[in-house]
mmCIF file of C-alpha atoms and ligand atoms in Angstrom:
data_model
loop_
_atom_site.group_PDB
_atom_site.id
_atom_site.type_symbol
_atom_site.label_atom_id
_atom_site.label_comp_id
_atom_site.label_asym_id
_atom_site.label_seq_id
_atom_site.Cartn_x
_atom_site.Cartn_y
_atom_site.Cartn_z
ATOM 1 C CA MET A 426 202.721 -70.313 70.559
ATOM 2 C CA ASN A 427 201.852 -67.217 68.622
ATOM 3 C CA ILE A 428 199.824 -64.370 70.104
ATOM 4 C CA ASP A 429 198.680 -61.501 67.912
ATOM 5 C CA PRO A 430 197.076 -58.998 70.299
ATOM 6 C CA GLU A 431 196.115 -56.639 67.431
ATOM 7 C CA LEU A 432 194.117 -59.300 65.631
ATOM 8 C CA GLY A 433 193.014 -61.050 68.823
ATOM 9 C CA LYS A 434 194.409 -64.313 67.574
ATOM 10 C CA ILE A 435 196.341 -67.077 69.345
ATOM 11 C CA THR A 436 197.831 -70.160 67.774
ATOM 12 C CA LEU A 437 198.806 -72.801 70.284
ATOM 13 C CA ARG A 438 200.020 -76.364 70.334
ATOM 14 C CA GLN A 439 196.999 -78.686 70.206
ATOM 15 C CA PRO A 440 195.794 -79.300 73.773
ATOM 16 C CA ASP A 441 195.131 -82.576 75.610
ATOM 17 C CA ASP A 442 192.430 -83.231 78.176
ATOM 18 C CA TRP A 443 193.956 -85.043 81.148
ATOM 19 C CA HIS A 444 190.600 -85.889 82.774
ATOM 20 C CA LEU A 445 187.514 -86.753 80.755
ATOM 21 C CA HIS A 446 184.298 -88.776 81.030
ATOM 22 C CA LEU A 447 183.319 -90.167 77.657
ATOM 23 C CA ARG A 448 180.629 -92.603 78.874
ATOM 24 C CA ASP A 449 179.681 -95.404 76.477
ATOM 25 C CA GLY A 450 177.158 -96.415 73.811
ATOM 26 C CA GLU A 451 174.923 -93.765 72.218
ATOM 27 C CA LEU A 452 175.901 -91.044 74.679
ATOM 28 C CA MET A 453 179.580 -91.546 73.943
ATOM 29 C CA LYS A 454 178.942 -91.269 70.218
ATOM 30 C CA HIS A 455 177.248 -87.919 70.784
ATOM 31 C CA VAL A 456 179.801 -86.348 73.114
ATOM 32 C CA LEU A 457 183.054 -87.690 71.667
ATOM 33 C CA PRO A 458 183.224 -85.260 68.681
ATOM 34 C CA ALA A 459 183.108 -82.281 71.050
ATOM 35 C CA THR A 460 186.397 -83.381 72.590
ATOM 36 C CA ALA A 461 188.048 -85.056 69.597
ATOM 37 C CA SER A 462 187.644 -81.994 67.373
ATOM 38 C CA ILE A 463 189.815 -79.886 69.706
ATOM 39 C CA PHE A 464 191.914 -82.151 71.930
ATOM 40 C CA ARG A 465 194.562 -84.494 70.538
ATOM 41 C CA ARG A 466 194.491 -86.948 73.480
ATOM 42 C CA ALA A 467 192.416 -87.470 76.583
ATOM 43 C CA ILE A 468 192.692 -89.501 79.756
ATOM 44 C CA VAL A 469 189.434 -91.446 79.778
ATOM 45 C CA MET A 470 187.853 -92.081 83.155
ATOM 46 C CA PRO A 471 186.913 -95.705 83.923
ATOM 47 C CA ASN A 472 183.779 -95.086 86.039
ATOM 48 C CA LEU A 473 181.354 -96.915 83.780
ATOM 49 C CA ASN A 474 178.828 -99.380 85.085
ATOM 50 C CA PRO A 475 180.398 -101.953 85.401
ATOM 51 C CA PRO A 476 183.730 -100.163 85.858
ATOM 52 C CA ILE A 477 186.716 -100.612 83.557
ATOM 53 C CA ALA A 478 188.844 -102.728 85.856
ATOM 54 C CA SER A 479 190.438 -105.339 83.595
ATOM 55 C CA ILE A 480 192.801 -105.259 80.628
ATOM 56 C CA GLN A 481 190.135 -106.807 78.447
ATOM 57 C CA ALA A 482 187.481 -104.269 79.457
ATOM 58 C CA ALA A 483 189.879 -101.383 78.750
ATOM 59 C CA ASN A 484 190.859 -102.804 75.362
ATOM 60 C CA GLU A 485 187.236 -103.261 74.346
ATOM 61 C CA TYR A 486 186.232 -99.820 75.594
ATOM 62 C CA ARG A 487 189.142 -98.268 73.686
ATOM 63 C CA LYS A 488 188.009 -100.016 70.506
ATOM 64 C CA ARG A 489 184.477 -98.676 70.925
ATOM 65 C CA ILE A 490 185.875 -95.165 71.359
ATOM 66 C CA LEU A 491 188.196 -95.476 68.359
ATOM 67 C CA SER A 492 185.369 -96.667 66.136
ATOM 68 C CA SER A 493 183.283 -93.612 67.114
ATOM 69 C CA ILE A 494 185.864 -90.951 66.234
ATOM 70 C CA PRO A 495 184.634 -88.830 63.328
ATOM 71 C CA LYS A 496 186.433 -89.442 60.016
ATOM 72 C CA GLY A 497 189.560 -87.359 59.457
ATOM 73 C CA VAL A 498 189.985 -86.539 63.152
ATOM 74 C CA SER A 499 193.119 -87.609 65.044
ATOM 75 C CA PHE A 500 192.335 -88.425 68.631
ATOM 76 C CA THR A 501 193.969 -90.844 71.057
ATOM 77 C CA PRO A 502 192.041 -92.108 74.091
ATOM 78 C CA LEU A 503 194.334 -92.918 77.025
ATOM 79 C CA MET A 504 192.803 -95.642 79.145
ATOM 80 C CA THR A 505 192.735 -95.920 82.920
ATOM 81 C CA ALA A 506 192.076 -98.775 85.337
ATOM 82 C CA TYR A 507 189.409 -98.431 88.036
ATOM 83 C CA LEU A 508 190.805 -99.461 91.419
ATOM 84 C CA THR A 509 188.720 -101.613 93.735
ATOM 85 C CA ASP A 510 189.454 -103.302 97.062
ATOM 86 C CA ASN A 511 190.319 -106.388 95.013
ATOM 87 C CA SER A 512 192.563 -104.853 92.359
ATOM 88 C CA SER A 513 195.437 -107.083 91.370
ATOM 89 C CA SER A 514 198.965 -105.674 91.236
ATOM 90 C CA ALA A 515 199.867 -108.215 88.559
ATOM 91 C CA VAL A 516 197.008 -107.122 86.283
ATOM 92 C CA LEU A 517 197.844 -103.445 86.711
ATOM 93 C CA GLU A 518 201.517 -104.046 86.011
ATOM 94 C CA LYS A 519 200.753 -106.133 82.922
ATOM 95 C CA GLY A 520 198.223 -103.594 81.627
ATOM 96 C CA TYR A 521 200.656 -100.735 82.180
ATOM 97 C CA ARG A 522 203.610 -102.501 80.593
ATOM 98 C CA GLU A 523 201.500 -103.491 77.577
ATOM 99 C CA GLY A 524 200.464 -99.860 77.131
ATOM 100 C CA VAL A 525 196.771 -100.558 77.741
ATOM 101 C CA PHE A 526 196.543 -98.626 81.015
ATOM 102 C CA VAL A 527 198.206 -95.232 81.167
ATOM 103 C CA ALA A 528 197.246 -94.785 84.826
ATOM 104 C CA ALA A 529 194.929 -96.096 87.543
ATOM 105 C CA LYS A 530 192.066 -94.155 89.087
ATOM 106 C CA LEU A 531 191.292 -94.170 92.773
ATOM 107 C CA TYR A 532 187.685 -93.429 93.693
ATOM 108 C CA PRO A 533 187.049 -93.630 97.406
ATOM 109 C CA ALA A 534 183.957 -95.882 97.602
ATOM 110 C CA ASN A 535 180.734 -93.875 97.224
ATOM 111 C CA SER A 536 182.489 -90.576 96.595
ATOM 112 C CA THR A 537 180.894 -89.836 93.212
ATOM 113 C CA THR A 538 179.205 -91.230 90.062
ATOM 114 C CA ASN A 539 179.663 -95.016 89.757
ATOM 115 C CA SER A 540 182.130 -95.194 92.619
ATOM 116 C CA GLU A 541 180.276 -97.871 94.611
ATOM 117 C CA GLU A 542 182.946 -100.399 93.708
ATOM 118 C CA GLY A 543 185.752 -98.004 94.586
ATOM 119 C CA VAL A 544 188.248 -98.438 97.391
ATOM 120 C CA SER A 545 186.743 -98.580 100.885
ATOM 121 C CA ASP A 546 190.045 -98.175 102.726
ATOM 122 C CA LEU A 547 193.341 -97.209 101.096
ATOM 123 C CA ARG A 548 195.199 -99.709 103.272
ATOM 124 C CA ASN A 549 193.369 -102.509 101.441
ATOM 125 C CA ILE A 550 195.458 -101.911 98.346
ATOM 126 C CA ASP A 551 198.899 -101.106 99.747
ATOM 127 C CA SER A 552 200.432 -103.767 97.508
ATOM 128 C CA VAL A 553 198.909 -102.050 94.446
ATOM 129 C CA PHE A 554 200.421 -98.704 95.453
ATOM 130 C CA GLU A 555 203.763 -100.415 96.013
ATOM 131 C CA THR A 556 203.667 -101.852 92.496
ATOM 132 C CA MET A 557 202.592 -98.561 90.938
ATOM 133 C CA GLU A 558 205.391 -96.734 92.748
ATOM 134 C CA ARG A 559 207.919 -99.302 91.508
ATOM 135 C CA ILE A 560 206.846 -99.216 87.857
ATOM 136 C CA GLY A 561 206.129 -95.455 87.704
ATOM 137 C CA MET A 562 202.413 -95.864 86.930
ATOM 138 C CA PRO A 563 200.513 -92.666 87.805
ATOM 139 C CA LEU A 564 197.783 -92.802 90.433
ATOM 140 C CA LEU A 565 194.870 -90.483 89.642
ATOM 141 C CA ILE A 566 192.888 -89.529 92.711
ATOM 142 C CA HIS A 567 189.357 -88.342 93.348
ATOM 143 C CA GLY A 568 190.421 -86.627 96.555
ATOM 144 C CA GLU A 569 187.410 -86.559 98.833
ATOM 145 C CA VAL A 570 186.626 -88.373 102.052
ATOM 146 C CA THR A 571 183.115 -89.778 102.266
ATOM 147 C CA ASP A 572 182.453 -89.752 106.005
ATOM 148 C CA THR A 573 179.036 -88.243 106.541
ATOM 149 C CA GLU A 574 180.173 -86.244 109.548
ATOM 150 C CA ILE A 575 182.593 -84.279 107.372
ATOM 151 C CA ASP A 576 180.938 -81.303 105.719
ATOM 152 C CA ILE A 577 180.768 -81.737 101.952
ATOM 153 C CA PHE A 578 182.715 -78.501 101.447
ATOM 154 C CA ASP A 579 185.566 -79.802 103.631
ATOM 155 C CA ARG A 580 185.937 -83.225 102.065
ATOM 156 C CA GLU A 581 188.868 -82.414 99.799
ATOM 157 C CA ALA A 582 190.896 -80.728 102.536
ATOM 158 C CA ALA A 583 190.130 -83.641 104.871
ATOM 159 C CA PHE A 584 191.234 -86.150 102.230
ATOM 160 C CA ILE A 585 194.588 -84.428 101.832
ATOM 161 C CA GLU A 586 195.257 -84.461 105.547
ATOM 162 C CA ARG A 587 193.851 -87.876 106.438
ATOM 163 C CA CYS A 588 194.581 -89.946 103.336
ATOM 164 C CA LEU A 589 196.983 -88.313 100.899
ATOM 165 C CA VAL A 590 199.677 -87.232 103.337
ATOM 166 C CA PRO A 591 199.950 -90.701 104.942
ATOM 167 C CA LEU A 592 199.846 -92.348 101.493
ATOM 168 C CA LEU A 593 202.798 -90.281 100.318
ATOM 169 C CA VAL A 594 204.722 -90.952 103.509
ATOM 170 C CA SER A 595 204.372 -94.669 102.777
ATOM 171 C CA PHE A 596 205.004 -94.346 99.032
ATOM 172 C CA PRO A 597 207.198 -91.264 98.527
ATOM 173 C CA GLU A 598 208.069 -92.085 94.912
ATOM 174 C CA LEU A 599 204.448 -92.660 93.810
ATOM 175 C CA LYS A 600 203.395 -90.451 90.889
ATOM 176 C CA VAL A 601 200.080 -88.816 91.758
ATOM 177 C CA VAL A 602 197.608 -86.548 90.010
ATOM 178 C CA LEU A 603 195.148 -84.997 92.419
ATOM 179 C CA GLU A 604 192.231 -84.580 90.044
ATOM 180 C CA HIS A 605 189.909 -81.568 89.679
ATOM 181 C CA ILE A 606 191.218 -79.660 92.675
ATOM 182 C CA THR A 607 188.790 -77.177 94.205
ATOM 183 C CA THR A 608 190.514 -75.665 97.232
ATOM 184 C CA GLU A 609 193.306 -73.353 98.249
ATOM 185 C CA ASP A 610 194.443 -76.223 100.513
ATOM 186 C CA ALA A 611 194.970 -78.465 97.483
ATOM 187 C CA VAL A 612 196.815 -75.722 95.588
ATOM 188 C CA GLN A 613 199.191 -75.204 98.516
ATOM 189 C CA PHE A 614 199.683 -78.922 98.998
ATOM 190 C CA VAL A 615 200.578 -79.576 95.364
ATOM 191 C CA LYS A 616 202.842 -76.536 95.162
ATOM 192 C CA GLN A 617 204.934 -77.605 98.123
ATOM 193 C CA SER A 618 205.098 -81.263 97.080
ATOM 194 C CA SER A 619 207.749 -82.947 94.953
ATOM 195 C CA SER A 620 207.586 -82.974 91.163
ATOM 196 C CA LYS A 621 205.931 -86.403 91.412
ATOM 197 C CA ILE A 622 202.695 -84.705 92.497
ATOM 198 C CA ALA A 623 200.494 -82.725 90.105
ATOM 199 C CA ALA A 624 196.890 -81.572 89.853
ATOM 200 C CA THR A 625 194.330 -81.037 87.126
ATOM 201 C CA ILE A 626 192.057 -78.010 87.200
ATOM 202 C CA THR A 627 188.668 -77.871 85.481
ATOM 203 C CA ALA A 628 187.332 -74.874 83.583
ATOM 204 C CA HIS A 629 184.186 -74.801 85.701
ATOM 205 C CA HIS A 630 186.045 -74.520 88.995
ATOM 206 C CA LEU A 631 187.863 -71.503 87.554
ATOM 207 C CA HIS A 632 184.546 -69.822 86.705
ATOM 208 C CA ILE A 633 182.082 -70.642 89.469
ATOM 209 C CA ASN A 634 182.019 -70.620 93.226
ATOM 210 C CA ARG A 635 179.424 -72.439 95.316
ATOM 211 C CA ASN A 636 176.865 -69.660 94.925
ATOM 212 C CA ALA A 637 176.278 -70.811 91.337
ATOM 213 C CA MET A 638 174.329 -73.828 92.602
ATOM 214 C CA PHE A 639 171.865 -71.613 94.498
ATOM 215 C CA ASN A 640 171.561 -68.560 92.265
ATOM 216 C CA GLY A 641 167.858 -67.624 92.415
ATOM 217 C CA GLY A 642 166.907 -71.274 92.926
ATOM 218 C CA LEU A 643 168.446 -74.720 92.861
ATOM 219 C CA ARG A 644 170.656 -75.029 89.776
ATOM 220 C CA SER A 645 171.655 -78.604 89.198
ATOM 221 C CA ASP A 646 173.665 -77.692 86.096
ATOM 222 C CA PHE A 647 176.367 -76.401 88.416
ATOM 223 C CA TYR A 648 176.388 -79.429 90.689
ATOM 224 C CA CYS A 649 179.532 -81.478 90.301
ATOM 225 C CA LEU A 650 181.944 -83.314 92.573
ATOM 226 C CA PRO A 651 183.965 -82.084 94.235
ATOM 227 C CA VAL A 652 181.446 -79.252 94.615
ATOM 228 C CA ALA A 653 182.584 -75.727 93.871
ATOM 229 C CA LYS A 654 183.796 -73.973 97.012
ATOM 230 C CA ARG A 655 183.997 -70.425 98.389
ATOM 231 C CA GLU A 656 185.239 -67.529 96.267
ATOM 232 C CA HIS A 657 188.716 -67.430 97.826
ATOM 233 C CA HIS A 658 189.229 -71.014 96.703
ATOM 234 C CA ARG A 659 188.206 -70.142 93.139
ATOM 235 C CA LEU A 660 190.668 -67.249 93.133
ATOM 236 C CA ALA A 661 193.443 -69.549 94.383
ATOM 237 C CA LEU A 662 192.675 -71.987 91.551
ATOM 238 C CA ARG A 663 192.823 -69.199 88.960
ATOM 239 C CA LYS A 664 196.181 -68.132 90.335
ATOM 240 C CA ALA A 665 197.465 -71.700 90.241
ATOM 241 C CA ALA A 666 196.254 -72.408 86.698
ATOM 242 C CA THR A 667 197.791 -69.219 85.334
ATOM 243 C CA SER A 668 200.957 -69.433 87.460
ATOM 244 C CA GLY A 669 203.092 -71.156 84.851
ATOM 245 C CA LEU A 670 203.929 -73.871 87.388
ATOM 246 C CA PRO A 671 204.209 -77.277 85.667
ATOM 247 C CA CYS A 672 202.366 -79.086 88.470
ATOM 248 C CA PHE A 673 199.021 -77.619 87.337
ATOM 249 C CA PHE A 674 197.493 -78.641 84.030
ATOM 250 C CA LEU A 675 194.244 -78.947 82.122
ATOM 251 C CA GLY A 676 191.663 -81.616 82.921
ATOM 252 C CA THR A 677 188.085 -80.700 82.081
ATOM 253 C CA ASP A 678 186.275 -83.429 84.043
ATOM 254 C CA SER A 679 183.576 -82.925 81.412
ATOM 255 C CA ALA A 680 180.868 -85.269 82.727
ATOM 256 C CA PRO A 681 177.706 -85.496 80.641
ATOM 257 C CA HIS A 682 174.420 -86.501 82.260
ATOM 258 C CA GLU A 683 171.174 -86.306 80.318
ATOM 259 C CA ARG A 684 168.823 -83.555 81.395
ATOM 260 C CA ARG A 685 166.394 -85.922 83.105
ATOM 261 C CA MET A 686 169.258 -87.343 85.195
ATOM 262 C CA LYS A 687 170.369 -83.881 86.322
ATOM 263 C CA GLU A 688 166.843 -82.688 87.103
ATOM 264 C CA SER A 689 165.480 -85.424 89.307
ATOM 265 C CA SER A 690 164.863 -85.848 93.014
ATOM 266 C CA CYS A 691 168.453 -87.049 93.238
ATOM 267 C CA GLY A 692 170.289 -85.287 90.413
ATOM 268 C CA CYS A 693 173.640 -86.552 89.143
ATOM 269 C CA ALA A 694 176.921 -84.726 89.716
ATOM 270 C CA GLY A 695 178.715 -83.506 86.629
ATOM 271 C CA ILE A 696 179.205 -80.532 84.329
ATOM 272 C CA PHE A 697 179.369 -81.095 80.575
ATOM 273 C CA SER A 698 182.069 -78.675 79.504
ATOM 274 C CA ALA A 699 183.610 -80.438 76.495
ATOM 275 C CA PRO A 700 181.983 -78.382 73.674
ATOM 276 C CA PHE A 701 183.426 -75.027 74.812
ATOM 277 C CA ALA A 702 186.195 -76.126 77.139
ATOM 278 C CA ILE A 703 189.232 -74.532 75.519
ATOM 279 C CA GLN A 704 187.266 -71.333 74.925
ATOM 280 C CA SER A 705 186.295 -71.350 78.599
ATOM 281 C CA TYR A 706 189.909 -71.707 79.756
ATOM 282 C CA ALA A 707 191.003 -69.018 77.271
ATOM 283 C CA GLU A 708 188.484 -66.636 78.825
ATOM 284 C CA VAL A 709 190.045 -67.154 82.259
ATOM 285 C CA PHE A 710 193.636 -66.756 81.050
ATOM 286 C CA ASP A 711 192.613 -63.598 79.156
ATOM 287 C CA GLN A 712 190.882 -62.135 82.227
ATOM 288 C CA GLU A 713 193.979 -62.911 84.305
ATOM 289 C CA GLY A 714 196.318 -61.302 81.742
ATOM 290 C CA ALA A 715 198.033 -64.662 81.240
ATOM 291 C CA LEU A 716 197.244 -65.712 77.672
ATOM 292 C CA ASP A 717 200.947 -66.363 77.177
ATOM 293 C CA ARG A 718 200.639 -69.196 79.728
ATOM 294 C CA LEU A 719 197.598 -70.882 78.208
ATOM 295 C CA GLU A 720 199.659 -73.152 75.969
ATOM 296 C CA SER A 721 201.871 -74.603 78.685
ATOM 297 C CA PHE A 722 198.842 -75.268 80.912
ATOM 298 C CA SER A 723 196.686 -76.818 78.215
ATOM 299 C CA SER A 724 199.176 -78.452 75.876
ATOM 300 C CA GLU A 725 202.524 -79.077 77.582
ATOM 301 C CA PHE A 726 202.645 -79.613 81.342
ATOM 302 C CA GLY A 727 200.327 -82.641 81.291
ATOM 303 C CA ALA A 728 202.270 -84.419 78.569
ATOM 304 C CA ILE A 729 205.545 -83.690 80.352
ATOM 305 C CA PHE A 730 204.175 -85.081 83.628
ATOM 306 C CA TYR A 731 202.957 -88.256 81.913
ATOM 307 C CA GLY A 732 206.225 -88.567 79.963
ATOM 308 C CA MET A 733 204.508 -88.325 76.582
ATOM 309 C CA PRO A 734 205.586 -86.409 73.475
ATOM 310 C CA LEU A 735 204.214 -82.924 72.915
ATOM 311 C CA ASN A 736 201.639 -82.577 70.149
ATOM 312 C CA GLN A 737 203.013 -81.107 66.941
ATOM 313 C CA SER A 738 199.665 -79.921 65.588
ATOM 314 C CA SER A 739 198.117 -76.593 66.556
ATOM 315 C CA ILE A 740 194.766 -74.853 66.953
ATOM 316 C CA THR A 741 193.894 -71.195 66.544
ATOM 317 C CA LEU A 742 191.655 -69.169 68.837
ATOM 318 C CA ILE A 743 190.129 -65.891 67.731
ATOM 319 C CA LYS A 744 188.715 -63.188 69.949
ATOM 320 C CA LYS A 745 185.191 -63.162 68.607
ATOM 321 C CA PRO A 746 182.152 -63.246 70.900
ATOM 322 C CA HIS A 747 179.737 -66.129 70.463
ATOM 323 C CA LEU A 748 176.660 -67.312 72.283
ATOM 324 C CA VAL A 749 176.793 -70.772 73.835
ATOM 325 C CA PRO A 750 173.584 -72.641 72.938
ATOM 326 C CA ASP A 751 171.153 -73.631 75.683
ATOM 327 C CA VAL A 752 171.129 -77.211 74.590
ATOM 328 C CA TYR A 753 173.496 -79.869 73.211
ATOM 329 C CA PRO A 754 171.143 -82.166 71.323
ATOM 330 C CA LEU A 755 171.074 -85.928 71.643
ATOM 331 C CA LYS A 756 168.978 -88.360 69.648
ATOM 332 C CA SER A 757 165.532 -87.169 70.697
ATOM 333 C CA GLU A 758 164.308 -83.667 71.434
ATOM 334 C CA SER A 759 163.207 -84.512 74.956
ATOM 335 C CA ASN A 760 166.598 -85.884 75.827
ATOM 336 C CA PHE A 761 169.536 -83.477 75.739
ATOM 337 C CA LEU A 762 172.588 -82.162 77.540
ATOM 338 C CA VAL A 763 173.094 -78.658 78.858
ATOM 339 C CA PRO A 764 176.625 -77.458 78.133
ATOM 340 C CA PHE A 765 178.615 -75.421 80.627
ATOM 341 C CA HIS A 766 178.148 -71.675 79.860
ATOM 342 C CA ALA A 767 174.725 -72.348 78.243
ATOM 343 C CA GLY A 768 173.153 -69.029 77.302
ATOM 344 C CA GLU A 769 176.336 -67.063 78.032
ATOM 345 C CA THR A 770 178.558 -65.237 75.601
ATOM 346 C CA LEU A 771 182.171 -66.391 75.436
ATOM 347 C CA ASN A 772 184.798 -64.158 73.883
ATOM 348 C CA TRP A 773 187.086 -66.741 72.302
ATOM 349 C CA THR A 774 186.160 -68.885 69.296
ATOM 350 C CA VAL A 775 188.083 -71.765 67.751
ATOM 351 C CA SER A 776 189.034 -70.936 64.183
ATOM 352 C CA GLU A 777 187.812 -73.463 61.637
ATOM 353 C CA GLN A 778 190.956 -73.236 59.469
HETATM 354 O O1 DOR B 1218 180.992 -84.142 88.892
HETATM 355 C C1 DOR B 1218 181.488 -85.235 88.682
HETATM 356 N N1 DOR B 1218 180.998 -86.069 87.738
HETATM 357 N N2 DOR B 1218 182.524 -85.624 89.425
HETATM 358 C C2 DOR B 1218 183.018 -86.860 89.362
HETATM 359 O O2 DOR B 1218 183.902 -87.151 90.118
HETATM 360 C C3 DOR B 1218 182.419 -87.865 88.455
HETATM 361 C C4 DOR B 1218 181.701 -87.248 87.354
HETATM 362 C C5 DOR B 1218 180.808 -88.215 86.620
HETATM 363 O O3 DOR B 1218 181.271 -89.283 86.228
HETATM 364 O O4 DOR B 1218 179.626 -87.898 86.423
HETATM 365 ZN ZN1 ZN B 1219 185.899 -86.974 86.798
#
């Protein structure tokens, strides 16, 4: 990594996105370039409808992604298996050993977008966890309970206490990534856990607290799951991301939903951060006086956790203010995405050379 404070220029190892929603079909074709032009690899979430739960479905989805990568761009999608109550240990083991699945994703049933077929009780798939622990296959977790009596802002903390702690008592060698953490509780938990436990942190949870959803009116653009929490949680996440601890690494959770799906009587959860993600993280690391730790967070710790080689290519960021557009166009004018930071000025730009 090379930082030139005089010129406001940083060259860093090319980053990877360890948590991404690429969707499928036309939408995927539109959003994929935003990620593939910056990130070398990405862990692709399997919550399509129907979910990616078989080796064949993952192989076909990967082919569709590969055929949509813009010419001249090197990008590797890393596929994941969607866990259901009926997941088969044999299929997961085969898919992992064949290099089709890099990890498996646990969505508690009805916790978020397309999670209806997720796991209704973790005990239903004990044999799957046993297999994953044995073969070293990482378990990626959407860590929220879904019980309606638990306040939505407490669902992550409740998941850690009620589900994750017992799971790790039963399977102490299981490799786990607690995805898109949003609370001080999760930061503390991951920090005091073994090196088998890590967490991804999104750019949006480093920038916004829960007020963003209610700022002068109802703002669905800032609605995601897990929802942003109180300010002290955001500050704990910023400290964790910039700490230099290898258990925290980059995962954008960029989750595009067309405008009409966000602005409806029941708007979808998700923030589309892919187009300005690395710039958004750079802003945070700059504000925290930790630019020298941006590279390890965005380009090294994730690969090390997953046991993958570090990227040899690099990207350059320049301190040059630019306005984030209000709209990320899709095929028709009436149908578009709103990128995270829309209408705001960000201070870091990706150099074209
Ligand atoms: O905000 C979110 N959007 N959180 C998730 O867990 C899923 C994602 C999506 O797929 O839209
Ligand atoms: Zn996600």
